[in-house]
Amino acid sequence: MYTLEEIDRILDHCAHLRNLDREPANLYDPIGYMMSMGGKRIRPKLCLLACNLLKEELDDPVLFPAMALEIFHEFTLIHDDIMDRSDTRRGRPTVYKKWDENVAILSGDVMSILAYRYLSHAPADVLPQIFDLFTTTATEVCEGQMFDMNYETLPFITMDDYLAMIGLKTAVLLACSTKMGGLLGGASPEACQALYDFGYRLGIAFQITDDYLDTFGNEKVFGKKIGGDILNNKKTWLLVESFRRADITRKKTLESLLKMEADDPAAKIEAVRQLYVDLGVREAAEAEILAWHRKSLEALARAGFDPARTTEIETFAQQLIHREK
Amino acid sequence: MYTLEEIDRILDHCAHLRNLDREPANLYDPIGYMMSMGGKRIRPKLCLLACNLLKEELDDPVLFPAMALEIFHEFTLIHDDIMDRSDTRRGRPTVYKKWDENVAILSGDVMSILAYRYLSHAPADVLPQIFDLFTTTATEVCEGQMFDMNYETLPFITMDDYLAMIGLKTAVLLACSTKMGGLLGGASPEACQALYDFGYRLGIAFQITDDYLDTFGNEKVFGKKIGGDILNNKKTWLLVESFRRADITRKKTLESLLKMEADDPAAKIEAVRQLYVDLGVREAAEAEILAWHRKSLEALARAGFDPARTTEIETFAQQLIHREK
């Protein structure tokens, strides 16, 4: 079995994606730009780690479908950045900003098609299932993004709404990654379902961690300004849980803080942050992340793999949750 | 074999696409809106007509991949309308205008994924080839659209540039439609290539016809204002051929006409139109369309079908070229 470092190096076999050298240049250069941007390649790694539980060899019929997940993920980021009007990502200009909106729309479009090209390298016997899983997942990701945008204009949402939304927007793609690894490795339907649930619950934990770090993370390590979600009134786990817990007085305080113009962004961030602490939401988030992580490992255990073999994938899951950025 | 009218009714089996009834509504309603907009369904019709040359039954494993072509085509229109800032299509508000840009981006995205779902219904033995053909085509369409946008800012382009650009932007999708029909019908590789060439050349004729009608069509029949391409300085066959033919004096006239502000749109349109007539470009376009049509039929003949069977598809091709809108 491969170590995480070896999996990283296997993924570098697709480094050609960083420089596609095709015409027209302003269609393909943004793809290379995104693929060179230092993405963590979480989804293909999960896919390869899962496949490696069953199969020693991680050759092109496995590697290329795994990369399809990353290509698809990066495509969603290009379009998300247009829709969110985000100027920077990972400290660099977004495609939308560096080129323009039309280029961002079209190079994103061709990336989503490219993902299918990479997917098509899967072995013929599992190709229909893999296409079906990927297409269902890709659809759900779009649904999640639309729900997220729709929720922006609502004063608050329920925890059920939030969990369903991040389930679609984030968790299903991690679930697709782990299940795809199972399919590529020839896992049984039960093991594939277990891998899906593992990835899904890990995805929920991952998104709540993302929300948590945006407010409580270490700015130097996190790589972007703390408190962006607060300034954008984003429906994070922290905000949703706060509304759930707060009495009338605190609800009013929270609502007025959110309505506050960001004349003094630091003050707004600090005030909301403190309210989260006072409401016990900070510890609650930490507990929630651990709970979903634990549930993800329970699902993985259902797949019935030899615990000696699941060390790498469990370590990687741990890193996703106990990260600082 | 089916008549054109019967093919139309078979396509109506996918009328559920006009009302998808899924959440979130603002993701799926635009799809239903586009699919109800009175599109001519040229591409699925070509696919079914081609398949019917070989196969009597046009069941779901044929119909659904054929509809994938229409879904994909409509997706490109949604995104094109954002990029062109077009407010109307077929006399109705574009998705971008009726909803907003973010909805147009995302519902387009989910449509391109939906196209793949429909494609996946193809019979297993031809599925890999069909996916490959579709993915290559879809990529080329994006390339064509980018070249078209890039050319907008150039003062002129060569006829080779123009033909290559419409080849990618328009012709390959018709070629994909006819070849896909061949694959679905079990045609030989040679027949499939012949069908591809037939569709491609027909596509070139179709686009030049489109350019022609925009300037010389009958406004009442055409369904949109005459002269839009002239006002938008679009690189049409007419414009490109004019630059090719014009001497220095006429080139200068043409350049200054194009630079003219559209204070008096009717005057600008009439002046450019007249220049086209004076240069003999109007008749040249008519001859060019006929030439590409003839070449398309030569390609179809190479496929070796019984001429008694090719009547419907030839009639349809004729209608595409000798249409008024």
PDB file of C-alpha atoms in Angstrom, chain B residues 27-272:
ATOM      1  CA  LEU B  27     -32.009  26.060 -10.618  1.00  0.00           C
ATOM      2  CA  TYR B  28     -34.448  23.905 -12.573  1.00  0.00           C
ATOM      3  CA  ASP B  29     -37.136  26.330 -13.749  1.00  0.00           C
ATOM      4  CA  PRO B  30     -34.709  28.004 -16.190  1.00  0.00           C
ATOM      5  CA  ILE B  31     -34.071  24.592 -17.762  1.00  0.00           C
ATOM      6  CA  GLY B  32     -37.781  24.067 -18.304  1.00  0.00           C
ATOM      7  CA  TYR B  33     -38.009  27.615 -19.624  1.00  0.00           C
ATOM      8  CA  MET B  34     -35.260  27.024 -22.207  1.00  0.00           C
ATOM      9  CA  MET B  35     -36.625  23.637 -23.242  1.00  0.00           C
ATOM     10  CA  SER B  36     -40.093  25.167 -23.752  1.00  0.00           C
ATOM     11  CA  MET B  37     -38.852  28.104 -25.762  1.00  0.00           C
ATOM     12  CA  GLY B  38     -39.624  26.642 -29.134  1.00  0.00           C
ATOM     13  CA  GLY B  39     -36.182  25.461 -30.086  1.00  0.00           C
ATOM     14  CA  LYS B  40     -36.217  23.655 -33.407  1.00  0.00           C
ATOM     15  CA  ARG B  41     -34.493  20.547 -32.009  1.00  0.00           C
ATOM     16  CA  ILE B  42     -32.356  20.341 -35.118  1.00  0.00           C
ATOM     17  CA  ARG B  43     -29.595  18.367 -33.496  1.00  0.00           C
ATOM     18  CA  PRO B  44     -31.681  15.549 -31.984  1.00  0.00           C
ATOM     19  CA  LYS B  45     -33.660  15.357 -35.215  1.00  0.00           C
ATOM     20  CA  LEU B  46     -30.486  14.884 -37.248  1.00  0.00           C
ATOM     21  CA  CYS B  47     -29.385  12.212 -34.798  1.00  0.00           C
ATOM     22  CA  LEU B  48     -32.655  10.293 -35.006  1.00  0.00           C
ATOM     23  CA  LEU B  49     -32.857  10.655 -38.786  1.00  0.00           C
ATOM     24  CA  ALA B  50     -29.328   9.274 -39.110  1.00  0.00           C
ATOM     25  CA  CYS B  51     -30.016   6.407 -36.729  1.00  0.00           C
ATOM     26  CA  ASN B  52     -33.232   5.569 -38.572  1.00  0.00           C
ATOM     27  CA  LEU B  53     -31.201   4.977 -41.723  1.00  0.00           C
ATOM     28  CA  LEU B  54     -29.928   1.840 -40.007  1.00  0.00           C
ATOM     29  CA  LYS B  55     -32.380   0.984 -37.275  1.00  0.00           C
ATOM     30  CA  GLU B  56     -36.143   0.859 -37.291  1.00  0.00           C
ATOM     31  CA  GLU B  57     -36.754   1.348 -33.600  1.00  0.00           C
ATOM     32  CA  LEU B  58     -35.974   4.730 -32.014  1.00  0.00           C
ATOM     33  CA  ASP B  59     -36.371   3.756 -28.373  1.00  0.00           C
ATOM     34  CA  ASP B  60     -35.049   5.402 -25.184  1.00  0.00           C
ATOM     35  CA  PRO B  61     -31.429   4.215 -25.607  1.00  0.00           C
ATOM     36  CA  VAL B  62     -31.493   6.221 -28.855  1.00  0.00           C
ATOM     37  CA  LEU B  63     -33.877   9.028 -27.911  1.00  0.00           C
ATOM     38  CA  PHE B  64     -32.189  10.051 -24.674  1.00  0.00           C
ATOM     39  CA  PRO B  65     -28.694  10.478 -26.151  1.00  0.00           C
ATOM     40  CA  ALA B  66     -30.312  12.406 -29.003  1.00  0.00           C
ATOM     41  CA  MET B  67     -31.943  14.739 -26.477  1.00  0.00           C
ATOM     42  CA  ALA B  68     -28.552  15.177 -24.784  1.00  0.00           C
ATOM     43  CA  LEU B  69     -27.566  17.118 -27.882  1.00  0.00           C
ATOM     44  CA  GLU B  70     -30.474  19.515 -27.432  1.00  0.00           C
ATOM     45  CA  ILE B  71     -29.865  19.913 -23.711  1.00  0.00           C
ATOM     46  CA  PHE B  72     -26.206  20.681 -24.398  1.00  0.00           C
ATOM     47  CA  HIS B  73     -27.107  23.121 -27.167  1.00  0.00           C
ATOM     48  CA  GLU B  74     -29.556  24.979 -24.923  1.00  0.00           C
ATOM     49  CA  PHE B  75     -26.900  25.119 -22.177  1.00  0.00           C
ATOM     50  CA  THR B  76     -24.517  26.837 -24.576  1.00  0.00           C
ATOM     51  CA  LEU B  77     -27.236  29.361 -25.405  1.00  0.00           C
ATOM     52  CA  ILE B  78     -27.812  30.233 -21.737  1.00  0.00           C
ATOM     53  CA  HIS B  79     -24.124  30.931 -21.184  1.00  0.00           C
ATOM     54  CA  ASP B  80     -23.682  32.646 -24.573  1.00  0.00           C
ATOM     55  CA  ASP B  81     -26.505  35.039 -23.685  1.00  0.00           C
ATOM     56  CA  ILE B  82     -24.677  36.031 -20.486  1.00  0.00           C
ATOM     57  CA  MET B  83     -21.409  36.546 -22.322  1.00  0.00           C
ATOM     58  CA  ASP B  84     -23.068  38.509 -25.140  1.00  0.00           C
ATOM     59  CA  ARG B  85     -25.288  40.409 -22.707  1.00  0.00           C
ATOM     60  CA  SER B  86     -28.310  39.418 -24.799  1.00  0.00           C
ATOM     61  CA  ASP B  87     -31.645  40.386 -23.317  1.00  0.00           C
ATOM     62  CA  THR B  88     -33.890  38.418 -25.639  1.00  0.00           C
ATOM     63  CA  ARG B  89     -33.921  35.113 -27.445  1.00  0.00           C
ATOM     64  CA  ARG B  90     -36.710  33.891 -29.690  1.00  0.00           C
ATOM     65  CA  GLY B  91     -38.608  37.033 -28.715  1.00  0.00           C
ATOM     66  CA  ARG B  92     -38.513  36.252 -24.988  1.00  0.00           C
ATOM     67  CA  PRO B  93     -36.251  37.344 -22.126  1.00  0.00           C
ATOM     68  CA  THR B  94     -33.071  35.322 -21.813  1.00  0.00           C
ATOM     69  CA  VAL B  95     -32.508  33.337 -18.613  1.00  0.00           C
ATOM     70  CA  TYR B  96     -29.851  35.908 -17.643  1.00  0.00           C
ATOM     71  CA  LYS B  97     -32.439  38.665 -17.961  1.00  0.00           C
ATOM     72  CA  LYS B  98     -35.494  36.869 -16.593  1.00  0.00           C
ATOM     73  CA  TRP B  99     -33.688  35.594 -13.510  1.00  0.00           C
ATOM     74  CA  ASP B 100     -30.151  36.913 -13.035  1.00  0.00           C
ATOM     75  CA  GLU B 101     -26.622  36.184 -14.036  1.00  0.00           C
ATOM     76  CA  ASN B 102     -25.834  33.822 -11.153  1.00  0.00           C
ATOM     77  CA  VAL B 103     -28.899  31.731 -11.910  1.00  0.00           C
ATOM     78  CA  ALA B 104     -27.942  31.674 -15.588  1.00  0.00           C
ATOM     79  CA  ILE B 105     -24.416  30.476 -14.781  1.00  0.00           C
ATOM     80  CA  LEU B 106     -25.546  27.734 -12.420  1.00  0.00           C
ATOM     81  CA  SER B 107     -28.601  26.458 -14.286  1.00  0.00           C
ATOM     82  CA  GLY B 108     -26.416  26.317 -17.382  1.00  0.00           C
ATOM     83  CA  ASP B 109     -23.877  24.301 -15.416  1.00  0.00           C
ATOM     84  CA  VAL B 110     -26.473  21.800 -14.290  1.00  0.00           C
ATOM     85  CA  MET B 111     -27.785  21.531 -17.855  1.00  0.00           C
ATOM     86  CA  SER B 112     -24.381  20.548 -19.156  1.00  0.00           C
ATOM     87  CA  ILE B 113     -24.291  17.829 -16.493  1.00  0.00           C
ATOM     88  CA  LEU B 114     -27.850  16.782 -17.362  1.00  0.00           C
ATOM     89  CA  ALA B 115     -26.748  16.319 -20.968  1.00  0.00           C
ATOM     90  CA  TYR B 116     -24.287  13.683 -19.778  1.00  0.00           C
ATOM     91  CA  ARG B 117     -27.010  11.952 -17.799  1.00  0.00           C
ATOM     92  CA  TYR B 118     -29.111  11.654 -20.944  1.00  0.00           C
ATOM     93  CA  LEU B 119     -26.101  10.510 -22.911  1.00  0.00           C
ATOM     94  CA  SER B 120     -25.469   7.707 -20.450  1.00  0.00           C
ATOM     95  CA  HIS B 121     -28.639   5.915 -21.634  1.00  0.00           C
ATOM     96  CA  ALA B 122     -26.870   4.890 -24.832  1.00  0.00           C
ATOM     97  CA  PRO B 123     -26.360   1.132 -25.306  1.00  0.00           C
ATOM     98  CA  ALA B 124     -23.328  -0.150 -23.399  1.00  0.00           C
ATOM     99  CA  ASP B 125     -21.498  -1.347 -26.496  1.00  0.00           C
ATOM    100  CA  VAL B 126     -21.337   2.127 -28.041  1.00  0.00           C
ATOM    101  CA  LEU B 127     -21.308   4.197 -24.860  1.00  0.00           C
ATOM    102  CA  PRO B 128     -17.532   4.771 -24.728  1.00  0.00           C
ATOM    103  CA  GLN B 129     -17.454   5.997 -28.344  1.00  0.00           C
ATOM    104  CA  ILE B 130     -20.475   8.186 -27.828  1.00  0.00           C
ATOM    105  CA  PHE B 131     -19.017   9.758 -24.691  1.00  0.00           C
ATOM    106  CA  ASP B 132     -15.760  10.357 -26.466  1.00  0.00           C
ATOM    107  CA  LEU B 133     -17.463  11.945 -29.483  1.00  0.00           C
ATOM    108  CA  PHE B 134     -19.671  14.110 -27.292  1.00  0.00           C
ATOM    109  CA  THR B 135     -16.863  15.233 -24.997  1.00  0.00           C
ATOM    110  CA  THR B 136     -14.598  16.110 -27.914  1.00  0.00           C
ATOM    111  CA  THR B 137     -17.437  18.011 -29.557  1.00  0.00           C
ATOM    112  CA  ALA B 138     -18.435  19.841 -26.390  1.00  0.00           C
ATOM    113  CA  THR B 139     -14.836  20.941 -25.903  1.00  0.00           C
ATOM    114  CA  GLU B 140     -14.651  22.178 -29.488  1.00  0.00           C
ATOM    115  CA  VAL B 141     -17.866  24.169 -29.105  1.00  0.00           C
ATOM    116  CA  CYS B 142     -16.313  26.009 -26.139  1.00  0.00           C
ATOM    117  CA  GLU B 143     -13.187  26.653 -28.199  1.00  0.00           C
ATOM    118  CA  GLY B 144     -15.299  28.034 -31.030  1.00  0.00           C
ATOM    119  CA  GLN B 145     -17.167  30.363 -28.726  1.00  0.00           C
ATOM    120  CA  MET B 146     -13.905  31.668 -27.293  1.00  0.00           C
ATOM    121  CA  PHE B 147     -12.443  32.243 -30.751  1.00  0.00           C
ATOM    122  CA  ASP B 148     -15.638  34.081 -31.716  1.00  0.00           C
ATOM    123  CA  MET B 149     -15.368  36.334 -28.656  1.00  0.00           C
ATOM    124  CA  ASN B 150     -11.653  36.890 -29.252  1.00  0.00           C
ATOM    125  CA  TYR B 151     -12.322  37.882 -32.854  1.00  0.00           C
ATOM    126  CA  GLU B 152     -14.794  40.570 -31.815  1.00  0.00           C
ATOM    127  CA  THR B 153     -11.959  42.911 -30.952  1.00  0.00           C
ATOM    128  CA  LEU B 154      -9.999  42.320 -34.143  1.00  0.00           C
ATOM    129  CA  PRO B 155     -10.617  44.701 -37.071  1.00  0.00           C
ATOM    130  CA  PHE B 156     -10.892  41.816 -39.493  1.00  0.00           C
ATOM    131  CA  ILE B 157     -10.226  38.074 -39.798  1.00  0.00           C
ATOM    132  CA  THR B 158      -9.394  35.829 -42.727  1.00  0.00           C
ATOM    133  CA  MET B 159     -11.891  33.476 -44.315  1.00  0.00           C
ATOM    134  CA  ASP B 160      -9.817  30.565 -42.988  1.00  0.00           C
ATOM    135  CA  ASP B 161     -10.164  31.942 -39.444  1.00  0.00           C
ATOM    136  CA  TYR B 162     -13.899  32.384 -39.932  1.00  0.00           C
ATOM    137  CA  LEU B 163     -14.463  28.888 -41.297  1.00  0.00           C
ATOM    138  CA  ALA B 164     -12.374  27.332 -38.541  1.00  0.00           C
ATOM    139  CA  MET B 165     -14.284  29.322 -35.946  1.00  0.00           C
ATOM    140  CA  ILE B 166     -17.781  28.406 -37.161  1.00  0.00           C
ATOM    141  CA  GLY B 167     -16.530  24.888 -37.647  1.00  0.00           C
ATOM    142  CA  LEU B 168     -15.904  24.682 -33.930  1.00  0.00           C
ATOM    143  CA  LYS B 169     -18.747  26.860 -32.753  1.00  0.00           C
ATOM    144  CA  THR B 170     -21.535  25.387 -34.877  1.00  0.00           C
ATOM    145  CA  ALA B 171     -20.601  22.683 -37.361  1.00  0.00           C
ATOM    146  CA  VAL B 172     -19.063  20.118 -35.015  1.00  0.00           C
ATOM    147  CA  LEU B 173     -22.276  19.816 -33.007  1.00  0.00           C
ATOM    148  CA  LEU B 174     -24.304  19.026 -36.100  1.00  0.00           C
ATOM    149  CA  ALA B 175     -21.556  16.624 -37.143  1.00  0.00           C
ATOM    150  CA  CYS B 176     -21.701  15.042 -33.699  1.00  0.00           C
ATOM    151  CA  SER B 177     -25.475  14.704 -34.091  1.00  0.00           C
ATOM    152  CA  THR B 178     -25.313  12.830 -37.365  1.00  0.00           C
ATOM    153  CA  LYS B 179     -22.376  10.659 -36.349  1.00  0.00           C
ATOM    154  CA  MET B 180     -24.018   9.849 -33.040  1.00  0.00           C
ATOM    155  CA  GLY B 181     -27.050   8.639 -34.958  1.00  0.00           C
ATOM    156  CA  GLY B 182     -24.737   6.407 -36.914  1.00  0.00           C
ATOM    157  CA  LEU B 183     -23.095   5.016 -33.783  1.00  0.00           C
ATOM    158  CA  LEU B 184     -26.479   4.411 -32.162  1.00  0.00           C
ATOM    159  CA  GLY B 185     -27.599   2.625 -35.313  1.00  0.00           C
ATOM    160  CA  GLY B 186     -24.534   0.428 -35.494  1.00  0.00           C
ATOM    161  CA  ALA B 187     -22.988   1.993 -38.579  1.00  0.00           C
ATOM    162  CA  SER B 188     -19.508   1.009 -39.747  1.00  0.00           C
ATOM    163  CA  PRO B 189     -16.584   3.342 -38.935  1.00  0.00           C
ATOM    164  CA  GLU B 190     -16.534   4.498 -42.570  1.00  0.00           C
ATOM    165  CA  ALA B 191     -20.252   5.250 -42.558  1.00  0.00           C
ATOM    166  CA  CYS B 192     -19.878   7.062 -39.238  1.00  0.00           C
ATOM    167  CA  GLN B 193     -17.130   9.255 -40.688  1.00  0.00           C
ATOM    168  CA  ALA B 194     -19.277   9.952 -43.751  1.00  0.00           C
ATOM    169  CA  LEU B 195     -22.171  10.925 -41.500  1.00  0.00           C
ATOM    170  CA  TYR B 196     -19.823  13.190 -39.509  1.00  0.00           C
ATOM    171  CA  ASP B 197     -18.652  14.959 -42.660  1.00  0.00           C
ATOM    172  CA  PHE B 198     -22.251  15.289 -43.872  1.00  0.00           C
ATOM    173  CA  GLY B 199     -23.253  16.944 -40.615  1.00  0.00           C
ATOM    174  CA  TYR B 200     -20.170  19.154 -40.500  1.00  0.00           C
ATOM    175  CA  ARG B 201     -20.589  20.551 -43.999  1.00  0.00           C
ATOM    176  CA  LEU B 202     -24.300  20.983 -43.423  1.00  0.00           C
ATOM    177  CA  GLY B 203     -23.360  22.873 -40.263  1.00  0.00           C
ATOM    178  CA  ILE B 204     -21.141  25.250 -42.217  1.00  0.00           C
ATOM    179  CA  ALA B 205     -23.948  25.837 -44.714  1.00  0.00           C
ATOM    180  CA  PHE B 206     -26.342  26.361 -41.821  1.00  0.00           C
ATOM    181  CA  GLN B 207     -24.187  29.002 -40.148  1.00  0.00           C
ATOM    182  CA  ILE B 208     -23.552  30.907 -43.363  1.00  0.00           C
ATOM    183  CA  THR B 209     -27.320  30.807 -43.930  1.00  0.00           C
ATOM    184  CA  ASP B 210     -27.781  32.236 -40.452  1.00  0.00           C
ATOM    185  CA  ASP B 211     -25.365  35.052 -41.263  1.00  0.00           C
ATOM    186  CA  TYR B 212     -27.110  35.647 -44.589  1.00  0.00           C
ATOM    187  CA  LEU B 213     -30.599  35.814 -43.129  1.00  0.00           C
ATOM    188  CA  ASP B 214     -29.562  38.242 -40.435  1.00  0.00           C
ATOM    189  CA  THR B 215     -28.864  40.798 -43.159  1.00  0.00           C
ATOM    190  CA  PHE B 216     -30.999  39.671 -46.063  1.00  0.00           C
ATOM    191  CA  GLY B 217     -33.803  37.769 -44.350  1.00  0.00           C
ATOM    192  CA  ASN B 218     -37.438  38.679 -44.008  1.00  0.00           C
ATOM    193  CA  GLU B 219     -37.872  40.308 -40.598  1.00  0.00           C
ATOM    194  CA  LYS B 220     -41.439  39.097 -40.086  1.00  0.00           C
ATOM    195  CA  VAL B 221     -40.462  35.521 -40.811  1.00  0.00           C
ATOM    196  CA  PHE B 222     -37.012  35.658 -39.237  1.00  0.00           C
ATOM    197  CA  GLY B 223     -38.449  36.471 -35.836  1.00  0.00           C
ATOM    198  CA  LYS B 224     -35.829  38.993 -34.911  1.00  0.00           C
ATOM    199  CA  LYS B 225     -34.641  42.333 -36.174  1.00  0.00           C
ATOM    200  CA  ILE B 226     -32.692  42.351 -39.381  1.00  0.00           C
ATOM    201  CA  GLY B 227     -29.191  43.731 -39.193  1.00  0.00           C
ATOM    202  CA  GLY B 228     -28.279  42.782 -35.637  1.00  0.00           C
ATOM    203  CA  ASP B 229     -24.967  41.330 -36.762  1.00  0.00           C
ATOM    204  CA  ILE B 230     -24.120  44.544 -38.609  1.00  0.00           C
ATOM    205  CA  LEU B 231     -24.862  46.664 -35.557  1.00  0.00           C
ATOM    206  CA  ASN B 232     -22.781  44.331 -33.382  1.00  0.00           C
ATOM    207  CA  ASN B 233     -19.891  44.311 -35.877  1.00  0.00           C
ATOM    208  CA  LYS B 234     -20.084  40.556 -35.810  1.00  0.00           C
ATOM    209  CA  LYS B 235     -17.597  38.640 -37.935  1.00  0.00           C
ATOM    210  CA  THR B 236     -20.068  37.042 -40.328  1.00  0.00           C
ATOM    211  CA  TRP B 237     -19.340  35.320 -43.623  1.00  0.00           C
ATOM    212  CA  LEU B 238     -20.675  38.412 -45.361  1.00  0.00           C
ATOM    213  CA  LEU B 239     -18.289  40.745 -43.564  1.00  0.00           C
ATOM    214  CA  VAL B 240     -15.274  38.509 -43.918  1.00  0.00           C
ATOM    215  CA  GLU B 241     -15.914  37.971 -47.625  1.00  0.00           C
ATOM    216  CA  SER B 242     -16.399  41.714 -48.104  1.00  0.00           C
ATOM    217  CA  PHE B 243     -12.999  42.465 -46.630  1.00  0.00           C
ATOM    218  CA  ARG B 244     -11.541  39.759 -48.835  1.00  0.00           C
ATOM    219  CA  ARG B 245     -13.021  41.241 -52.012  1.00  0.00           C
ATOM    220  CA  ALA B 246     -12.895  44.938 -51.322  1.00  0.00           C
ATOM    221  CA  ASP B 247     -10.263  47.187 -52.838  1.00  0.00           C
ATOM    222  CA  ILE B 248      -8.544  49.803 -50.659  1.00  0.00           C
ATOM    223  CA  THR B 249     -11.331  52.352 -51.096  1.00  0.00           C
ATOM    224  CA  ARG B 250     -14.142  49.963 -50.249  1.00  0.00           C
ATOM    225  CA  LYS B 251     -12.141  48.578 -47.318  1.00  0.00           C
ATOM    226  CA  LYS B 252     -11.884  52.054 -45.882  1.00  0.00           C
ATOM    227  CA  THR B 253     -15.606  52.625 -46.445  1.00  0.00           C
ATOM    228  CA  LEU B 254     -16.422  49.382 -44.718  1.00  0.00           C
ATOM    229  CA  GLU B 255     -14.126  50.119 -41.782  1.00  0.00           C
ATOM    230  CA  SER B 256     -15.633  53.550 -41.239  1.00  0.00           C
ATOM    231  CA  LEU B 257     -19.163  52.165 -41.532  1.00  0.00           C
ATOM    232  CA  LEU B 258     -18.375  49.596 -38.854  1.00  0.00           C
ATOM    233  CA  LYS B 259     -16.834  52.242 -36.593  1.00  0.00           C
ATOM    234  CA  MET B 260     -19.958  54.357 -37.045  1.00  0.00           C
ATOM    235  CA  GLU B 261     -21.928  54.862 -33.889  1.00  0.00           C
ATOM    236  CA  ALA B 262     -25.396  53.387 -34.206  1.00  0.00           C
ATOM    237  CA  ASP B 263     -27.184  56.736 -33.829  1.00  0.00           C
ATOM    238  CA  ASP B 264     -29.157  55.773 -36.878  1.00  0.00           C
ATOM    239  CA  PRO B 265     -29.138  51.991 -36.843  1.00  0.00           C
ATOM    240  CA  ALA B 266     -31.310  51.675 -39.919  1.00  0.00           C
ATOM    241  CA  ALA B 267     -28.927  53.830 -41.908  1.00  0.00           C
ATOM    242  CA  LYS B 268     -25.891  51.834 -40.822  1.00  0.00           C
ATOM    243  CA  ILE B 269     -27.601  48.562 -41.667  1.00  0.00           C
ATOM    244  CA  GLU B 270     -28.716  49.796 -45.065  1.00  0.00           C
ATOM    245  CA  ALA B 271     -25.288  51.186 -45.926  1.00  0.00           C
ATOM    246  CA  VAL B 272     -23.457  47.977 -45.057  1.00  0.00           C
TER     247      VAL B 272
END
